[in-house]
Every structure is written in C-alpha cells, then in structure tokens.
XYZ file of C-alpha atoms in Angstrom:
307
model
C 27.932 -46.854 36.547
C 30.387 -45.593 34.377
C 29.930 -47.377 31.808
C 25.690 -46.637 32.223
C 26.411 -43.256 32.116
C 28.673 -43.067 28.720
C 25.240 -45.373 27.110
C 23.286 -42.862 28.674
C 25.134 -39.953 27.205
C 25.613 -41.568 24.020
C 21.651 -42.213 23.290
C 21.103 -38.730 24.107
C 23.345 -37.421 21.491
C 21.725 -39.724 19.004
C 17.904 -38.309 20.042
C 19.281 -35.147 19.675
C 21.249 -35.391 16.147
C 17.879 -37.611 14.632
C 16.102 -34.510 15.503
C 18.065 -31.901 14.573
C 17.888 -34.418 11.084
C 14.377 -33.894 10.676
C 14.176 -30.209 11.579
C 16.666 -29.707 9.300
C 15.160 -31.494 6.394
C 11.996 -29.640 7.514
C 13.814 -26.277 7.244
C 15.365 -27.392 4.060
C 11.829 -27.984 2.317
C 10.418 -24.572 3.415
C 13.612 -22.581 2.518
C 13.473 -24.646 -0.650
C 11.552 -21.337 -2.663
C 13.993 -18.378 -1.647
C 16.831 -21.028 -2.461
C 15.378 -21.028 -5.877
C 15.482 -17.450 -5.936
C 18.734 -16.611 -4.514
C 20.588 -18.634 -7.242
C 18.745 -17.137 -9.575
C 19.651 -13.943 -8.113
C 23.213 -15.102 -7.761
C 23.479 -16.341 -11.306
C 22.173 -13.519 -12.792
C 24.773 -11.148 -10.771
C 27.996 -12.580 -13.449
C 25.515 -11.757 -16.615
C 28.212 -9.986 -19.163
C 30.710 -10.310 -16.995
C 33.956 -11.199 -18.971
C 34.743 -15.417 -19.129
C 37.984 -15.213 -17.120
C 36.224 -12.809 -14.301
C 33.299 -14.808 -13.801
C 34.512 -17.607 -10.816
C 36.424 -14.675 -9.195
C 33.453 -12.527 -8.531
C 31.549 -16.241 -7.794
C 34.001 -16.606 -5.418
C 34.122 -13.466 -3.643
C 30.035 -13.191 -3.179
C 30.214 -16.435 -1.750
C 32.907 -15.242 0.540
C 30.779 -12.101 1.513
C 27.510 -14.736 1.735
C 30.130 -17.163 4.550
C 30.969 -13.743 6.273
C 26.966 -12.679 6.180
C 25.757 -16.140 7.797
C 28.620 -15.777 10.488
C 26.765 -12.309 11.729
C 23.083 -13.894 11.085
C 23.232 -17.222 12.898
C 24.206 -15.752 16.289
C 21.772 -12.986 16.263
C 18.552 -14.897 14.832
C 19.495 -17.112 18.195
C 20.146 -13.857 20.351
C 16.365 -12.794 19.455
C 14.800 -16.047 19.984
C 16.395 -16.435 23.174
C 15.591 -12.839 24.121
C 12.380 -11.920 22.137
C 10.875 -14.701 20.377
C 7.931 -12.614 18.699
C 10.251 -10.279 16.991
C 11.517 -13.304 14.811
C 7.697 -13.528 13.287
C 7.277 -9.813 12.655
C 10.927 -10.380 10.543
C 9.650 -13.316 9.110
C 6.689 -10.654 7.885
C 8.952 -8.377 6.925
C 10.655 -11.042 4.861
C 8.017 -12.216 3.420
C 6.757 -8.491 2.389
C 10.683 -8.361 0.819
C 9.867 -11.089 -1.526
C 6.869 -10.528 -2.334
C 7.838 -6.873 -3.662
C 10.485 -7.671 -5.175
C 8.784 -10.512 -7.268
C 6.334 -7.879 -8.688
C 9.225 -5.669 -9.101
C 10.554 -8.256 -11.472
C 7.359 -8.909 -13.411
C 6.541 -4.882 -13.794
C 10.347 -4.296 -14.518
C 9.456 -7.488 -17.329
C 5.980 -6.561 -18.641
C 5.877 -2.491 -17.755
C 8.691 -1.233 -17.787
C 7.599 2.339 -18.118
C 6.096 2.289 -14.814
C 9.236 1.948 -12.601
C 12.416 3.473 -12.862
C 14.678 1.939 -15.681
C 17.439 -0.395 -13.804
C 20.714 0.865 -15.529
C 22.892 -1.704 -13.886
C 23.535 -4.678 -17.151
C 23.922 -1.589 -19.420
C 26.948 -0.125 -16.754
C 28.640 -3.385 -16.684
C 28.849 -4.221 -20.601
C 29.785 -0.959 -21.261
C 32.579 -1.392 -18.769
C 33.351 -4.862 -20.363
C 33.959 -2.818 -23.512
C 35.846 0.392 -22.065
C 39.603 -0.416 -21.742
C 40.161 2.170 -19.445
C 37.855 1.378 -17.017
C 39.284 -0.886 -14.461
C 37.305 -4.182 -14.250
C 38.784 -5.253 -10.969
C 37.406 -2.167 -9.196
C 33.945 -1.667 -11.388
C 33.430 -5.537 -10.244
C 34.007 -4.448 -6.464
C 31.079 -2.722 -6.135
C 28.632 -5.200 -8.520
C 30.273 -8.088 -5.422
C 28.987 -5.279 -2.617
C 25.716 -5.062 -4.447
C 25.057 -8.925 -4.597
C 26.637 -9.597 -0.772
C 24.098 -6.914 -0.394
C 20.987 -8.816 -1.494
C 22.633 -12.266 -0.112
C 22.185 -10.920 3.180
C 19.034 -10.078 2.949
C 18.215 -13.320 1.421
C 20.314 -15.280 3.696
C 18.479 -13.631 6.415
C 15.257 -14.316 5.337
C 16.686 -18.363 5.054
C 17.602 -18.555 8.457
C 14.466 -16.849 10.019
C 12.500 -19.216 8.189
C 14.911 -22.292 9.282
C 14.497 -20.653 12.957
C 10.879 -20.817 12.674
C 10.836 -24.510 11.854
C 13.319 -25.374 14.420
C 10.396 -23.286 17.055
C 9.767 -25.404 20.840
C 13.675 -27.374 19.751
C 16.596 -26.611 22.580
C 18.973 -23.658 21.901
C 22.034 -26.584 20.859
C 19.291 -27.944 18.568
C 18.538 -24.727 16.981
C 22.496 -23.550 16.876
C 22.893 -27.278 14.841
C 19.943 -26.918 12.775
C 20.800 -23.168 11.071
C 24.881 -23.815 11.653
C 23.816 -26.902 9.065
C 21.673 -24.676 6.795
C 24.012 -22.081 6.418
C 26.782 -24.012 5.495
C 24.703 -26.184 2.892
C 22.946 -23.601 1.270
C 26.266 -21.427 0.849
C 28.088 -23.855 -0.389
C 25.021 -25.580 -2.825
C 24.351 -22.218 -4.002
C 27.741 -20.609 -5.026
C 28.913 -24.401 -5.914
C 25.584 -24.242 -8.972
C 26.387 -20.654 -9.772
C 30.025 -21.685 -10.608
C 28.455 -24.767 -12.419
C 26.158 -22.566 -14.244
C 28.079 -19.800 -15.520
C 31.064 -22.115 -17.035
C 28.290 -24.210 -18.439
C 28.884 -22.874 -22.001
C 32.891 -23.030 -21.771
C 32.595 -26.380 -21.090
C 29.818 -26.881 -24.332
C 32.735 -25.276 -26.298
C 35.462 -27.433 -24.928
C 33.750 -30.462 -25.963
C 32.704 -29.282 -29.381
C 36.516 -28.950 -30.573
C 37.290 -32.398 -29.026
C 37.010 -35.158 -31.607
C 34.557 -37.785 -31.105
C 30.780 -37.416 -32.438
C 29.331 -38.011 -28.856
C 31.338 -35.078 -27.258
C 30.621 -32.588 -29.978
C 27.049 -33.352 -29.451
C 26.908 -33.024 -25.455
C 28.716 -29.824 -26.038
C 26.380 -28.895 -28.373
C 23.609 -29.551 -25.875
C 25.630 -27.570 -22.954
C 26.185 -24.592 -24.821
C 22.601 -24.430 -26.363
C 21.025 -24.693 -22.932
C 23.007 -22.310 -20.586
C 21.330 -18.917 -21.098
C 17.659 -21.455 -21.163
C 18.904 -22.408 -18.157
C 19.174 -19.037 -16.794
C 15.995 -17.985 -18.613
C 14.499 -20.920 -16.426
C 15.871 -19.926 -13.119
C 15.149 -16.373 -13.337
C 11.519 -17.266 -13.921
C 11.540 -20.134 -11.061
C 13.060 -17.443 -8.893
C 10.009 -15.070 -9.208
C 7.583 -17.013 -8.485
C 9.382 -18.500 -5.828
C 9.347 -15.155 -4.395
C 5.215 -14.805 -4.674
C 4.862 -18.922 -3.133
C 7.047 -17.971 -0.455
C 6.257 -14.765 0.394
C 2.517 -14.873 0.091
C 3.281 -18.164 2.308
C 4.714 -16.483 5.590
C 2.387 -13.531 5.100
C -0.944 -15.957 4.744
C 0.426 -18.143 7.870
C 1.161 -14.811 9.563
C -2.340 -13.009 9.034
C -4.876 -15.260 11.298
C -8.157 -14.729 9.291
C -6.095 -14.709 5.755
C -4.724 -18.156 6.774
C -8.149 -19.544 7.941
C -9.991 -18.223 4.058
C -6.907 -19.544 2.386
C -7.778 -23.004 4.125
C -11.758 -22.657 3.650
C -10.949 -22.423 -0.142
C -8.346 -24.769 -0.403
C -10.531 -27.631 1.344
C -13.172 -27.026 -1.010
C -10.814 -28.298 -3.831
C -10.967 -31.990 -2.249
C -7.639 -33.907 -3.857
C -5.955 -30.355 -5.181
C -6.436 -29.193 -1.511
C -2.099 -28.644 -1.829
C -2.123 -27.166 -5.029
C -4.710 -24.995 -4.098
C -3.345 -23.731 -0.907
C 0.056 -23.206 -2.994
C -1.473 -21.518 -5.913
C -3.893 -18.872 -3.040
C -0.225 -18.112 -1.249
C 1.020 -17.345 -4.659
C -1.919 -15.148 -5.815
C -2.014 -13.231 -2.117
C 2.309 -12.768 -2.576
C 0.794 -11.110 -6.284
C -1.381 -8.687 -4.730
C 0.816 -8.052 -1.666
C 3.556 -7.199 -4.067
C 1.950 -4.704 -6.095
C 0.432 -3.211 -3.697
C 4.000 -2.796 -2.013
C 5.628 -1.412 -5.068
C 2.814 0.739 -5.971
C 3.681 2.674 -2.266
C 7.422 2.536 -2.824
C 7.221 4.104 -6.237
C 4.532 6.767 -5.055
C 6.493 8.075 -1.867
C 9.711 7.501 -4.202
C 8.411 10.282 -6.777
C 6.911 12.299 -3.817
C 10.111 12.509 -2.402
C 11.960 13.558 -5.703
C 9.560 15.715 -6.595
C 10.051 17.382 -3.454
C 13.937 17.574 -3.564
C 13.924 18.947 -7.144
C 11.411 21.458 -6.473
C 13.668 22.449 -3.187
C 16.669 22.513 -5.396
C-alpha cells in the first residue's frame, strides 16, 4: 500500500510539473512582445552612462526588478484567488500602458514638437562630463526611474502569465509565474549586461593579434549601437502587437471584427490578426496620448494662471 501510494504520489507530481511545462511555455510565447520591450527599455536605461558604471547600474535594476517580482507574484495570486475579474480589467489597463507608451515613442521620434521634450539623455551626459557632480548619486535616481518602469513592466508580464495559467490549481499557478519571474529577470538583465559591454569586447579583440580576432571585433563594435537601434524599434512595436492584443481579446465585438477580417485573408489569417492588433494598439495609443497631453496642458495652464 505503501509502496502504491509513493507511485501514486509520484505520477501526480509528474502531471502536475508537465503542465505547469506547457503553461509556462504558453506564458512564455505571449509575454514574448513586452520581453522585447523591456530589454529594450532596460538597455536603453545605461545609454551614456560611463564604461566602468555601466554593469553596476545593470546590476542594481536587476536587483530592484528581483525585489519588484517578490511583491508582484504573491499579489497577482491574492487577486485571482480573491477577485478573478480584476486581473482582466489590469490586463486592460496594461495593455492601454503599452499601447501609449508605444505612440509616445513614435511622436517623441517623428513629432517631437507635439509632446513635451524628454530632458533625461541630455541630464545624464552632462553629468558624465561635470566633475563635480557625483555619478554615484545622479545614477541613484536614473536606477529608481528604470526599477520604476520594470515594475510596471514586470507587472504587466505576470498578469499576462496569470491569464494563461487561467482554470490551472493555485500550486500550478504559484510554479508557473515563480518560473517566469525568475527567467525573465535573469534573461533580461543577463542580455542587457551582454549588450552594453558588446563594444568593449569589439575593442579587446581588435588590439589582440591574429587577423580573425581583429575582424570579429571589428564586427562587435560596428554592430552594438545597430543592435540597440534594432531593439528599440522591436520594442515599440512590441508595445502596439501586444497591447492592441489584450485590448482586442478584451473588447468582445473588437475581437469578433478583428477575426471577421482576419479569416477573410485565407493562409495570412495569423499575420493578419497580428498586423489588426497592431494597427488597433496604433490608434488606441494616440488616442491615449492625445488625452494625457490635453488634460496635462489644462492642468498647467491652470496652475500658472493660479500662480
């Protein structure tokens, strides 16, 4: 009986760990967007940021992004157990997040003039160049700005790893985002570190002798800032696929037209459907921004005028 009972127990750990595989891999493919855009947001965040302080302030937003998974695990679970709905409406508001912020970026890109200028790079060369300023302490608050927009990111992950994890038991769910969080921390942060000493290690290997070398460092240091060039632009529209995504599967009749369309396309019925989620994330976007910016000079318009 014993012995029945340890089989027993040991089968059902195995159904339950080849399920938590899939859901995970599941979770992993529709995360796979705002994990695009977080390391392009995280790469971006050590832009003219001095050589020897880059892996330092890598290292302490991926502490901050550890510490920021540790408070959003247990309470995505808490409100699933307590209030499932609530974890769609944040999955909305998530996917309202991205999609503004993606046609922040293109505005901020194309039309400037339209949105207030972002004075942030400027701040942080000309504290590069400023020996008086202390770098230690300017860098303290750039590493509370990106923690910042890691949770928010982070939060958005694990809502959308909840949601694919929806009908599993609460010790499938806990396994499921306790496994996300952990990869996508570490995968992130672990590229960003890659990325940002991509062009020290191009100019390491052109002074070594050997024609091969020279040339791979060559190679390495001519395609680091393409590479962030690359992600930055695979991060916005990440933003619009996966935002317009959650809001189109959140809005009944949007997700049914999206369908009607998409069907009509035969064999690019995928693309399609991709392409429509991207184009709704667009409009969503602007349309966001365009409110934020109007209320935004409402309301300074109204404190000057008061002042």
């Amino acid at each position: 009986m014993a012995g029945a009972s340890l089989l027993t127990l040991l089968d059902d750990i195995s159904v339950i760990l080849d399920d938590v595989s899939v859901m995970t891999k599941v979770a992993a493919k529709k995360t796979a967007g705002v994990l695009g855009d977080d390391l392009a947001l995280n790469a971006e965040q050590v832009t003219g940021v001095k050589a020897d302080r880059e892996l330092p302030v890598v290292w302490a937003v991926a502490k901050g992004s550890f510490v920021n998974k540790l408070i959003l695990v247990p309470a995505a679970l808490l409100i699933s157990t307590i209030y499932p709905p609530l974890v769609t409406l944040l999955l909305m508001c998530g996917g309202l997040f991205l999609a503004y912020e993606g046609a922040e970026k293109v505005i901020h890109k194309f039309w400037p003039q339209l949105l207030p200028h972002d004075e942030e790079q400027n701040a942080r060369r000309e504290a590069n160049a400023d020996e008086n300023v202390d770098l230690v302490a300017f860098e303290k608050e750039k590493i509370k700005g990106a923690v910042r927009t890691d949770f928010i990111l982070s939060a958005e992950i694990i809502v959308i790893a909840l949601g694919s994890a929806a009908g599993a038991t609460l010790l499938e769910k806990s396994l499921v985002l306790a496994i996300i969080a952990v990869a996508i921390t570490v995968g992130v942060y672990g590229l960003v570190a890659a990325i940002v000493r991509m062009d020290d290690l191009g100019l390491y290997l052109m002074k070594k002798p050997g024609n091969d070398k020279q040339k791979i460092g060559s190679f390495l240091l001519a395609a680091a800032p393409k590479l962030m060039k690359f992600l930055s632009i695979a991060g916005t529209i990440a933003m619009f696929l996966v935002g317009g995504g959650i809001l189109v599967h959140g809005i009944d009749f949007l997700h049914h037209e999206v369908e009607d369309i998409a069907h009509l396309t035969g064999v690019f019925e995928s693309v399609t459907t991709m392409l429509l989620n991207g184009l709704v994330g667009l409009i969503v976007g602007v349309i966001v921004v365009a409110i934020i910016t109007v209320i935004g000079k409402l309301l300074g318009n109204n404190g000057s005028t008061a002042h």
